[in-house]
PDB file of C-alpha atoms and ligand atoms in Angstrom:
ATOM      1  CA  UNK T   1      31.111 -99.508 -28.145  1.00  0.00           C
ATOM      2  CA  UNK T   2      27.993-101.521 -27.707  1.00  0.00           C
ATOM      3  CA  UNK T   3      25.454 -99.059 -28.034  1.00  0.00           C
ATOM      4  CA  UNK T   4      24.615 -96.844 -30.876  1.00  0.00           C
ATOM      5  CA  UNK T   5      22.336 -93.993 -31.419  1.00  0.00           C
ATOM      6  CA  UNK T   6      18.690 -95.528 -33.202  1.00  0.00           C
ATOM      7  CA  UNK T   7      17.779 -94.296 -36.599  1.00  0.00           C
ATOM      8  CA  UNK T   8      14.528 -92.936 -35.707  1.00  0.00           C
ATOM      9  CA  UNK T   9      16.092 -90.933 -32.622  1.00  0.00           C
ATOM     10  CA  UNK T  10      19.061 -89.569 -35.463  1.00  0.00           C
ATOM     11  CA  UNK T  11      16.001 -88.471 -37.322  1.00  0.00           C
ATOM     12  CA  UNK T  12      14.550 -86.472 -34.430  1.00  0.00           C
ATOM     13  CA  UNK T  13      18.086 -85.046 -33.755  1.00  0.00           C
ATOM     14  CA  UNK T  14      18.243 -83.848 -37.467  1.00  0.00           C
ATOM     15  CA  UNK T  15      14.712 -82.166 -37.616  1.00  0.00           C
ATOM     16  CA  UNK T  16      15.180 -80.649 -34.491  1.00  0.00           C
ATOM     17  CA  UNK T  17      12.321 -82.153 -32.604  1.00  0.00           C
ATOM     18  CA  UNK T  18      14.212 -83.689 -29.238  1.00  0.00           C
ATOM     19  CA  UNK T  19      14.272 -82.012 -26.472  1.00  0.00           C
ATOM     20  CA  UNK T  20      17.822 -80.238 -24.946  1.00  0.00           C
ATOM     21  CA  UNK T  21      18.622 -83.431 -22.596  1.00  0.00           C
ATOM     22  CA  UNK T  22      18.752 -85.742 -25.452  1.00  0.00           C
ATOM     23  CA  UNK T  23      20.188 -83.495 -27.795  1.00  0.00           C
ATOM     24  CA  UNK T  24      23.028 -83.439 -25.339  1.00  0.00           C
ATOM     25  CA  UNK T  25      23.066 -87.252 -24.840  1.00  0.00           C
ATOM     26  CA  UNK T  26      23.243 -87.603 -28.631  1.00  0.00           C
ATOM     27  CA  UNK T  27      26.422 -85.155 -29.116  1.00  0.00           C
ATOM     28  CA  UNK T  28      27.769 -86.968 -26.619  1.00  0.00           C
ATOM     29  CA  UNK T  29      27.857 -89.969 -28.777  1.00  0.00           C
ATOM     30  CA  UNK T  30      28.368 -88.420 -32.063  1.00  0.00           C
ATOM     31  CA  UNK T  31      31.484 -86.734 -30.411  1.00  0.00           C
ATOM     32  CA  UNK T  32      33.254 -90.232 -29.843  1.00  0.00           C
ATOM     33  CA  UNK T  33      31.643 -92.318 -32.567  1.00  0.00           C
ATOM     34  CA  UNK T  34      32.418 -91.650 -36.095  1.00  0.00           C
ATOM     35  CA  UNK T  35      29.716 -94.621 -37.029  1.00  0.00           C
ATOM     36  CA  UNK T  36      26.574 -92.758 -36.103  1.00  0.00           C
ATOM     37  CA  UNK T  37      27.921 -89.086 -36.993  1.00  0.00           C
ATOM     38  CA  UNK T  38      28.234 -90.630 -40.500  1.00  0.00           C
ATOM     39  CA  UNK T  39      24.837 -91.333 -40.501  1.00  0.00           C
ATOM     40  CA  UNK T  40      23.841 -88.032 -39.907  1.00  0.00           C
ATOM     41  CA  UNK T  41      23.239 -86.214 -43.312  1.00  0.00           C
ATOM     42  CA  UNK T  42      25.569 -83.184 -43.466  1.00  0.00           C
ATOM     43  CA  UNK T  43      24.816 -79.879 -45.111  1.00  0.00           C
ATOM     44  CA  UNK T  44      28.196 -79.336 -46.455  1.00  0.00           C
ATOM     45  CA  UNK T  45      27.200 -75.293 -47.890  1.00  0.00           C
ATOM     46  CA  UNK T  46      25.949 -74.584 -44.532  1.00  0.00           C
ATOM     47  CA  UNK T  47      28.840 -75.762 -42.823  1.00  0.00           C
ATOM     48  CA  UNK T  48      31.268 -73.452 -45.059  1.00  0.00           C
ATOM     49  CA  UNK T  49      28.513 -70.439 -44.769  1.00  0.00           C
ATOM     50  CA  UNK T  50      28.357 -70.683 -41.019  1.00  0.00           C
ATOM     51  CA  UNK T  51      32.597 -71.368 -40.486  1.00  0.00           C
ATOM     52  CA  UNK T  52      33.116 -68.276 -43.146  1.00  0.00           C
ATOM     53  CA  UNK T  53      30.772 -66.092 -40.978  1.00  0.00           C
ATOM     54  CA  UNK T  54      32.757 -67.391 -37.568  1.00  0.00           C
ATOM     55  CA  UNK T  55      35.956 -66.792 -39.609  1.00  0.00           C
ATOM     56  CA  UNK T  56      34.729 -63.455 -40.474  1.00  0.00           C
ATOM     57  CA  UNK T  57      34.122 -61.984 -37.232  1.00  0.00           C
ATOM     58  CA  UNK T  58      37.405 -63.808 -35.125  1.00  0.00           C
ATOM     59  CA  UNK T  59      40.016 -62.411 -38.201  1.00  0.00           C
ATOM     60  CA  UNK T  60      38.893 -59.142 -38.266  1.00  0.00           C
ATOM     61  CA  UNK T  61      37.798 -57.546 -34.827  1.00  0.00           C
ATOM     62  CA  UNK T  62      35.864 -54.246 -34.902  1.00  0.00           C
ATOM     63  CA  UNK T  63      37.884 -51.267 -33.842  1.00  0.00           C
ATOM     64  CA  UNK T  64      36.221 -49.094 -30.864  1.00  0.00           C
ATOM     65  CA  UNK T  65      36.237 -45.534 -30.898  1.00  0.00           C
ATOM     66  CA  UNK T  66      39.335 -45.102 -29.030  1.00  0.00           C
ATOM     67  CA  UNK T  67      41.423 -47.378 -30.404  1.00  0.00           C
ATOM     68  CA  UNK T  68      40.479 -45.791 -33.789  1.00  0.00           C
ATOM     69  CA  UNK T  69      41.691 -42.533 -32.485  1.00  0.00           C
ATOM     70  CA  UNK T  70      44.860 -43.863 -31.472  1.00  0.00           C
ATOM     71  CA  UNK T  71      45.612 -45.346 -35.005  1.00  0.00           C
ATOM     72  CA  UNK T  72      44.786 -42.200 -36.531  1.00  0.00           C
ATOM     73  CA  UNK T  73      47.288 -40.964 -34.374  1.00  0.00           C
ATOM     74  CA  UNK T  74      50.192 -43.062 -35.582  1.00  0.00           C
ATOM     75  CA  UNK T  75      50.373 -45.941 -32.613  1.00  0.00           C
ATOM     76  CA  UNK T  76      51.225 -49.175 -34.032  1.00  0.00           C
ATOM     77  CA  UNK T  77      47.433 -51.461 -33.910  1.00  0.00           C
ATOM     78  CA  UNK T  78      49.092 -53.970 -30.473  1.00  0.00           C
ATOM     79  CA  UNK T  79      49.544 -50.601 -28.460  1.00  0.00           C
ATOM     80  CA  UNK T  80      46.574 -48.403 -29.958  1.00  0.00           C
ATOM     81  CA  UNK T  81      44.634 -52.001 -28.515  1.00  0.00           C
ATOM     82  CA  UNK T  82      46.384 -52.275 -25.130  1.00  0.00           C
ATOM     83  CA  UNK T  83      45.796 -48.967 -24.631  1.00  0.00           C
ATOM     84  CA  UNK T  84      42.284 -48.894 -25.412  1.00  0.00           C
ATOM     85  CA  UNK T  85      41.515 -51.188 -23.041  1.00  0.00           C
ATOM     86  CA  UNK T  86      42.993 -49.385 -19.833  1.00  0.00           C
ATOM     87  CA  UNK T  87      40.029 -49.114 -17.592  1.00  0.00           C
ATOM     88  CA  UNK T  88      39.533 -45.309 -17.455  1.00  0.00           C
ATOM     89  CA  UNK T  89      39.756 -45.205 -20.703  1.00  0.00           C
ATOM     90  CA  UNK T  90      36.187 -47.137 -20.993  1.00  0.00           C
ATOM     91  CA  UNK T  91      32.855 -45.210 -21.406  1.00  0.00           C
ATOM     92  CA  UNK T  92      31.664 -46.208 -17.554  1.00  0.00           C
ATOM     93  CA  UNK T  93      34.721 -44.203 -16.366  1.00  0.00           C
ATOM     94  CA  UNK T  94      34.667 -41.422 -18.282  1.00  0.00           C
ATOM     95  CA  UNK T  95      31.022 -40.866 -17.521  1.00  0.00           C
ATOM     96  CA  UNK T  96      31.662 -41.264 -14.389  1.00  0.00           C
ATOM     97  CA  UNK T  97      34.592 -38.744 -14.317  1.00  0.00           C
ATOM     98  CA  UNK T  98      32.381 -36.425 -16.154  1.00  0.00           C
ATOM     99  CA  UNK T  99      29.834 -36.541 -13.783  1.00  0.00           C
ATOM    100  CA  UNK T 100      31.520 -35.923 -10.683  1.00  0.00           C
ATOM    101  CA  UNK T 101      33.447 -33.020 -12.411  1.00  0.00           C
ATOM    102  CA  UNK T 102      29.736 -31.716 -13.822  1.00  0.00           C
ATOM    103  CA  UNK T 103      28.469 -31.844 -10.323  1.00  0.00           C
ATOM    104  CA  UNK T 104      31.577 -30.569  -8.798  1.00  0.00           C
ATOM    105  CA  UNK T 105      31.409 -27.484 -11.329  1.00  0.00           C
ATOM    106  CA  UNK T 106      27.264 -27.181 -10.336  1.00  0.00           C
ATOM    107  CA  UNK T 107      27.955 -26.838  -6.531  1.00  0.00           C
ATOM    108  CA  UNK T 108      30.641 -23.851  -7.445  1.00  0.00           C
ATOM    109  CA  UNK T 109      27.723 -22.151  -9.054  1.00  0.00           C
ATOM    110  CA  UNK T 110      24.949 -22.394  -6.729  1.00  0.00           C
ATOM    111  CA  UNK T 111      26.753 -22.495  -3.495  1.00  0.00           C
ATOM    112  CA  UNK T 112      28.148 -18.987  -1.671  1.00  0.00           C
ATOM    113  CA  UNK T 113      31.540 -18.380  -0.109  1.00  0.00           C
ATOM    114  CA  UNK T 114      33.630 -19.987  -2.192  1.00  0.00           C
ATOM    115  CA  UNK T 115      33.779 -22.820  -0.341  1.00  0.00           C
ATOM    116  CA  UNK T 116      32.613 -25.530  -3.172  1.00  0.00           C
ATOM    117  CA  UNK T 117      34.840 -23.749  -5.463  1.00  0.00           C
ATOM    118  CA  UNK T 118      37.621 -25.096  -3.205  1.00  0.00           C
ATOM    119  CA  UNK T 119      35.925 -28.069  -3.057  1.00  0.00           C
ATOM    120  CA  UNK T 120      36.479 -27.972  -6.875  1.00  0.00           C
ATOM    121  CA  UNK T 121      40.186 -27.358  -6.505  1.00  0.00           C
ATOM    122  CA  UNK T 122      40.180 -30.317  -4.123  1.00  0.00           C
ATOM    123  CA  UNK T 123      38.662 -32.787  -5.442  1.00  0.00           C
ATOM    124  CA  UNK T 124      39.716 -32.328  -9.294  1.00  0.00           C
ATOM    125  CA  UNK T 125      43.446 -33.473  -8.533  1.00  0.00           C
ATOM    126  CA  UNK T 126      42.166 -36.604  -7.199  1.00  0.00           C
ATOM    127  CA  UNK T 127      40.740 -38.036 -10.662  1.00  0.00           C
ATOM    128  CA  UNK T 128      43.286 -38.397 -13.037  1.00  0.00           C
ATOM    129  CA  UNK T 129      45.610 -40.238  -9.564  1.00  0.00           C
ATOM    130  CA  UNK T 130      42.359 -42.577  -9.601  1.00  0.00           C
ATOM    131  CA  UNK T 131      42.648 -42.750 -13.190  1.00  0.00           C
ATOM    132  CA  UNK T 132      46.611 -43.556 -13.161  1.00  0.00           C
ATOM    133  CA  UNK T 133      46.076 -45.977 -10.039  1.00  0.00           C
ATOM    134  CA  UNK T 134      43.381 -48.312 -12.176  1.00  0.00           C
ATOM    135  CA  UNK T 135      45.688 -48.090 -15.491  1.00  0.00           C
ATOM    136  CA  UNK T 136      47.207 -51.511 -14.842  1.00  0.00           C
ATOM    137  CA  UNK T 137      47.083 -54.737 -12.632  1.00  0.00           C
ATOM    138  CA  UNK T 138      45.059 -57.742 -11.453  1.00  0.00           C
ATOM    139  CA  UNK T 139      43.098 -56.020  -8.685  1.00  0.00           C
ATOM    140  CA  UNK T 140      41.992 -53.158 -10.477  1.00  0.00           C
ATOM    141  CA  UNK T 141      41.644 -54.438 -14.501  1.00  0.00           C
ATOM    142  CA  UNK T 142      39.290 -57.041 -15.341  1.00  0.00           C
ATOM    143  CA  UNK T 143      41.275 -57.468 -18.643  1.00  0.00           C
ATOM    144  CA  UNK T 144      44.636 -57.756 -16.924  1.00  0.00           C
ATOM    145  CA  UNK T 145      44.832 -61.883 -17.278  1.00  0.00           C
ATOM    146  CA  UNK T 146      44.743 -61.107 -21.084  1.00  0.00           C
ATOM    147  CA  UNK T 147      47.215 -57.758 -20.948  1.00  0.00           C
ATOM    148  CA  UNK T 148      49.624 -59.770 -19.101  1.00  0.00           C
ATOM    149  CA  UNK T 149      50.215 -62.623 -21.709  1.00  0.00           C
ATOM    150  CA  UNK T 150      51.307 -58.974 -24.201  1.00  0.00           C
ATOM    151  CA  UNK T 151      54.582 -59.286 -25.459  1.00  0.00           C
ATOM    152  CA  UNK T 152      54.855 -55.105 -24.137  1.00  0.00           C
ATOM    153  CA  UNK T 153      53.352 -56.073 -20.630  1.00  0.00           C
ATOM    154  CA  UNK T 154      54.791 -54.609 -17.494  1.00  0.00           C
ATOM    155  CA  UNK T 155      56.657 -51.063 -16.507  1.00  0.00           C
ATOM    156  CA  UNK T 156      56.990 -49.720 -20.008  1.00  0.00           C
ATOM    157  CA  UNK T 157      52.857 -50.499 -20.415  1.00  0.00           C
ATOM    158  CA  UNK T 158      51.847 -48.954 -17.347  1.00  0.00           C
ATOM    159  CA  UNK T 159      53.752 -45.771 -17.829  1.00  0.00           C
ATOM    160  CA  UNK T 160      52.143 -45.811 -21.241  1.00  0.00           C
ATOM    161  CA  UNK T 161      48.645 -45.951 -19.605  1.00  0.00           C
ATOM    162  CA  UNK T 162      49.430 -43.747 -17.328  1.00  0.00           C
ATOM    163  CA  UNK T 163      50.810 -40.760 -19.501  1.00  0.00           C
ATOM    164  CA  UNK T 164      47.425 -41.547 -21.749  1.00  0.00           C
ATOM    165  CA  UNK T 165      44.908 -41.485 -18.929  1.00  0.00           C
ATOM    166  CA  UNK T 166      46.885 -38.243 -17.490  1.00  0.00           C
ATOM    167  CA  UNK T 167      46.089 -36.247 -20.787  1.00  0.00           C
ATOM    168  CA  UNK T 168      42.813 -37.597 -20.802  1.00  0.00           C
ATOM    169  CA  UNK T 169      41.837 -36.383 -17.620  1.00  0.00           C
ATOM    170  CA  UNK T 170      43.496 -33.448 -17.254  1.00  0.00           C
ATOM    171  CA  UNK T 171      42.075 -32.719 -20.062  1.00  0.00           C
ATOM    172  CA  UNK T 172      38.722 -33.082 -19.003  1.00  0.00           C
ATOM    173  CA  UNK T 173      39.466 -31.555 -15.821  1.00  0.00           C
ATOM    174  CA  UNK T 174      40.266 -28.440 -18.127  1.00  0.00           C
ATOM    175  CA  UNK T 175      36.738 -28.136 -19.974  1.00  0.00           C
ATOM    176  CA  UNK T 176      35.043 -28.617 -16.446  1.00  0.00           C
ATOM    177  CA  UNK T 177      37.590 -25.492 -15.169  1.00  0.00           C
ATOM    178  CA  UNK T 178      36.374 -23.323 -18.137  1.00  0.00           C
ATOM    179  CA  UNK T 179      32.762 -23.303 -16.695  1.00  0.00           C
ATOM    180  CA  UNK T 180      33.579 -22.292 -13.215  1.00  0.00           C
ATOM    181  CA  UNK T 181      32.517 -19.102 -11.735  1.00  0.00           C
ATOM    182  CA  UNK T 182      34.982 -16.372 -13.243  1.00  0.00           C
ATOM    183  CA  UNK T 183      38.243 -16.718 -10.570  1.00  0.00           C
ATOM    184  CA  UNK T 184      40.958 -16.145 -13.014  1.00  0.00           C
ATOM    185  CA  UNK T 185      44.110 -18.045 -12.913  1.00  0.00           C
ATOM    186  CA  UNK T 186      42.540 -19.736  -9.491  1.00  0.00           C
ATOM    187  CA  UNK T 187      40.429 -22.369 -11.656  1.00  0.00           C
ATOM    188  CA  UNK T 188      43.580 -23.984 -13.163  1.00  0.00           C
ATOM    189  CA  UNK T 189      45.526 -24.132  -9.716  1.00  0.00           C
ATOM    190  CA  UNK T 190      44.532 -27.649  -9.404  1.00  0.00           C
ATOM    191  CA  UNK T 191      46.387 -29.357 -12.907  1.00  0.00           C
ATOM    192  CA  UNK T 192      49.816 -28.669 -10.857  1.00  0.00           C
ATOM    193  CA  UNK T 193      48.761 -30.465  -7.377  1.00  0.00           C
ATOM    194  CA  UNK T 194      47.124 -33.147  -9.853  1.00  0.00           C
ATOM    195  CA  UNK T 195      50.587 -34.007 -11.785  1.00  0.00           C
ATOM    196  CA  UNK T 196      52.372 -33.676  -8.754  1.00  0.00           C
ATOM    197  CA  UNK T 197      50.159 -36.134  -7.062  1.00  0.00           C
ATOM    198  CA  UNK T 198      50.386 -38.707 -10.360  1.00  0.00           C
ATOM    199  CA  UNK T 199      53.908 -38.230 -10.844  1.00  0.00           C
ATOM    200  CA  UNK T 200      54.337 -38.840  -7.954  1.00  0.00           C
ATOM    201  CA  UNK T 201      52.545 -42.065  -7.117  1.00  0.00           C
ATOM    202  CA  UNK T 202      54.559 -43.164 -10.139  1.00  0.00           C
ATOM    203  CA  UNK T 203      57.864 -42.541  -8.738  1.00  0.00           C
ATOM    204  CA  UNK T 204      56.695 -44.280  -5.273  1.00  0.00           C
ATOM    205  CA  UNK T 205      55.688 -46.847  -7.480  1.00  0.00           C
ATOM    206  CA  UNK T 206      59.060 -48.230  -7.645  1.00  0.00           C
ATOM    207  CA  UNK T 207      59.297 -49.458  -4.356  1.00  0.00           C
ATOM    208  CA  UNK T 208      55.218 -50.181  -3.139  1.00  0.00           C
ATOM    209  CA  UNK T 209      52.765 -51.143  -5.425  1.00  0.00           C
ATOM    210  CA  UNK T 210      50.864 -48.702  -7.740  1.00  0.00           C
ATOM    211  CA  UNK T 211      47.799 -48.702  -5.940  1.00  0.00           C
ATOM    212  CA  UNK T 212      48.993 -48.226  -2.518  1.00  0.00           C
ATOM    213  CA  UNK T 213      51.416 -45.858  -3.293  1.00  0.00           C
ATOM    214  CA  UNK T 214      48.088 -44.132  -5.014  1.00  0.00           C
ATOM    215  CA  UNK T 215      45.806 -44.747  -1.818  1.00  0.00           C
ATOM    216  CA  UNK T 216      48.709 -42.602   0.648  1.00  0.00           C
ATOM    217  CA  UNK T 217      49.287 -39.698  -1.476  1.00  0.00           C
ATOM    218  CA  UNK T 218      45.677 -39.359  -2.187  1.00  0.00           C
ATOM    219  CA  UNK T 219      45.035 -40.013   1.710  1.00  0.00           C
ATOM    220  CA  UNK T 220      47.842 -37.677   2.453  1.00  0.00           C
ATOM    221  CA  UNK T 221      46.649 -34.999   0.017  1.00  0.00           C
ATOM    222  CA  UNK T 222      43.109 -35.384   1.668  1.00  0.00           C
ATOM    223  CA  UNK T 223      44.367 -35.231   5.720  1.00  0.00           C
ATOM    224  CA  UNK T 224      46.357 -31.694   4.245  1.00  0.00           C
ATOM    225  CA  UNK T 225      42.966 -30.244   3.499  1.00  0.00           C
ATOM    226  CA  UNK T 226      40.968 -31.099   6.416  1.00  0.00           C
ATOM    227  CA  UNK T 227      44.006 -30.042   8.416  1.00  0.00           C
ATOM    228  CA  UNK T 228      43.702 -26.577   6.889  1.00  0.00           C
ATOM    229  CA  UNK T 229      39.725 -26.618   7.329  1.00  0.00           C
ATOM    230  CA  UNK T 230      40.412 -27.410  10.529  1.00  0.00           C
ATOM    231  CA  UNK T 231      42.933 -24.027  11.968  1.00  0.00           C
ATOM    232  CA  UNK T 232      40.459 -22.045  10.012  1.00  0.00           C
ATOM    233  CA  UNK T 233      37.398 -23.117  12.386  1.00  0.00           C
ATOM    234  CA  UNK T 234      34.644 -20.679  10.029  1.00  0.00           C
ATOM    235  CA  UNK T 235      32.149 -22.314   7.690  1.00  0.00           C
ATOM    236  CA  UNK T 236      33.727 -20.547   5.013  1.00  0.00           C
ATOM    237  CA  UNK T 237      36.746 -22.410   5.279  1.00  0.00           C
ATOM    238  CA  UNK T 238      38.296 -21.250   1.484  1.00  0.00           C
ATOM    239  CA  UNK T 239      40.783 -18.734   2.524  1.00  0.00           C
ATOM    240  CA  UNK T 240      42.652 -21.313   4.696  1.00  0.00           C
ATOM    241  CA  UNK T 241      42.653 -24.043   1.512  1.00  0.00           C
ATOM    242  CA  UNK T 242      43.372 -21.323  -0.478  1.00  0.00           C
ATOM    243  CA  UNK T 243      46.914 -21.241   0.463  1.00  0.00           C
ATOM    244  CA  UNK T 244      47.509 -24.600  -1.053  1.00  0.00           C
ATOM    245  CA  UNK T 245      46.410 -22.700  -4.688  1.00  0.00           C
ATOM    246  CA  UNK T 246      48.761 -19.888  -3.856  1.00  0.00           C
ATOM    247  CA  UNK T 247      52.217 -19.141  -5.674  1.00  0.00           C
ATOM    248  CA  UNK T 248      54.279 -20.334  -2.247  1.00  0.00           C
ATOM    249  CA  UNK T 249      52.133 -23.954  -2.390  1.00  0.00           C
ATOM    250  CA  UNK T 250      51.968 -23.888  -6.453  1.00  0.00           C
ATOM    251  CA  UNK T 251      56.162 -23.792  -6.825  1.00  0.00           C
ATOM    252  CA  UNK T 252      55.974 -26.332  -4.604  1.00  0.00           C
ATOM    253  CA  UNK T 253      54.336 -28.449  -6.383  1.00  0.00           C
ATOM    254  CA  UNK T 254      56.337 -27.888  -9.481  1.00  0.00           C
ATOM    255  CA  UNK T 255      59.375 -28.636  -7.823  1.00  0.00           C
ATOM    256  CA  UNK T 256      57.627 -32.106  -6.091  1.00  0.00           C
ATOM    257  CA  UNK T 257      56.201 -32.504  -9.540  1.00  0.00           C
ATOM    258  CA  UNK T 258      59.770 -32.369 -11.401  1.00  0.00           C
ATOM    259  CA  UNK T 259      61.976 -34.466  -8.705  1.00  0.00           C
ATOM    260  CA  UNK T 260      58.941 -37.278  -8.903  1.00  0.00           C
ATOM    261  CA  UNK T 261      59.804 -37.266 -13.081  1.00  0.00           C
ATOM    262  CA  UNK T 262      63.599 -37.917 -12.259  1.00  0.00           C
ATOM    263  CA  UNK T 263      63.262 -40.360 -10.188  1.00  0.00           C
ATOM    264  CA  UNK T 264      60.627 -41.890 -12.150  1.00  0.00           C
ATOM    265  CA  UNK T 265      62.902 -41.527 -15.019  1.00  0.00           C
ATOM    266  CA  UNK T 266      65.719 -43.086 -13.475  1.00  0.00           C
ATOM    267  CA  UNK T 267      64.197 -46.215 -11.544  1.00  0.00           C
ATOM    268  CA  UNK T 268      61.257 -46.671 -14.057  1.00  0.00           C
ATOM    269  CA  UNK T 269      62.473 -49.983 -14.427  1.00  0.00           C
ATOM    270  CA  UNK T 270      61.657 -51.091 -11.006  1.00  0.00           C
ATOM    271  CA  UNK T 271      57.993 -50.068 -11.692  1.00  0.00           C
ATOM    272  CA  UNK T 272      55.852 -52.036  -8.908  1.00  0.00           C
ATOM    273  CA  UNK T 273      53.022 -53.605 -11.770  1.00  0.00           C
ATOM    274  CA  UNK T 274      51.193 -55.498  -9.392  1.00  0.00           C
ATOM    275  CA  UNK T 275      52.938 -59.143 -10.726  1.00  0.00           C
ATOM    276  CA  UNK T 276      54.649 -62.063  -8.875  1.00  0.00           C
ATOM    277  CA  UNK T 277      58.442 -61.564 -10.374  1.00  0.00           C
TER     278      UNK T 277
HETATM  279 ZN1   ZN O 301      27.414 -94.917 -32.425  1.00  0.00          ZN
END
């Protein structure tokens, strides 16, 4: 190395008076040249203040709210974290899933006719399938590239997620139901459509990916609606939805609900997560 770094230039690097291009030019050379970095005076109890404060903060990681509550509830600390992390489990979706449920539960109120109650029952199931869709994979999970390199990633995660974002939105789905106009049993008749509709893009899970087999049940749950809007042809189109909150529709569901578990039980193996195998 023919050129070193002048003393009266080290000086100005150690004061602090050169400007960021030279600073960088400088590191550049210290980096490589152990001649001139011995020359720079070092302030050894600074260096162990500022590495114990780094130290500090990388060994022991603050715990956020939900991850907290999961501990308390007996999950070992790797899951309590993976599970923390699933993306409807973060305060921008549950805000968001309050919101639309807050609004939804508004409309019911003001409107006449019954039809945004429906619109209620409609739209309610939808959420926690969102919710279960997002739980896990590289197009929907910023966080994924990091979940994947998990010991526990894969099938047994993502069922996992899902059962945790399920609770989580059904329960919320469940406050919003209690401040609905007063229509009985009628403002619960969406939880068994919603499991059915989860469960179920679970079980087609094992043979399409999570998210598509998410997008057609959703889409097909949707097309069912507007097809009953549709025969109705008046504004007040509730009685015709109605039937799909009706006993007939609601065992239906059960049953759907139940044969999606079995086979979800039985292939949950083959869970679709989304990953080259
Ligand atoms: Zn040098």
């Amino acid at each position: 190395m023919t050129w070193h770094v002048p003393p009266e230039l080290l000086v100005d690097y150690d004061t602090g008076r050169l400007d960021p291009a030279r600073v960088m030019a400088v590191e550049a050379h210290l980096a490589r040249c152990s001649a001139c970095r011995s020359a720079v005076p070092a302030d050894e109890a600074w260096l162990d203040r500022n590495w114990n404060a780094v130290l500090e903060v990388v060994d022991s990681p603050r715990r956020n709210p939900v991850e907290w509550l999961f501990a308390r509830l007996g999950l070992p600390e790797h899951r309590a974290r993976l599970l923390a992390a699933t993306p409807a489990l973060r305060w921008s979706w549950l805000t968001a899933t309050v919101a639309v449920l807050a609004f939804a539960v508004l409309a019911a109120h003001l409107a006449e006719g019954g039809w945004p109650m429906m619109a209620f029952l409609l739209v309610a199931p939808v959420l926690p399938v969102l919710a279960v869709a997002t739980a896990y994979g590289p197009q929907v999970d910023p966080m994924h590239e990091i979940t994947a390199t998990t010991p526990t990633a894969g099938p047994g995660l993502v069922l996992w997620r899902a059962a945790t974002v399920l609770v989580v939105s059904l329960g919320l789905g469940t406050v919003a139901s209690m401040f609905l106009p007063p229509v009985g049993w009628l403002a619960l008749a969406w939880l068994l459509p919603a499991l059915c509709l989860c469960l179920g893009s679970l079980a087609l899970a094992t043979v399409l990916p999570l998210q598509v087999a998410a997008g057609g049940l959703v889409t097909a749950w949707l097309v069912a609606v507007v097809a009953l809007l549709d025969r109705s042809g008046d504004p007040y189109p509730a009685p015709a939805v109605r039937h799909l909150f009706e006993p007939v529709a609601q065992s239906g569901f059960l049953v759907a609900a139940v044969c999606a578990a079995a086979v979800l039980i039985m292939r949950r193996r083959r869970l679709d997560v989304g990953e080259p195998r």
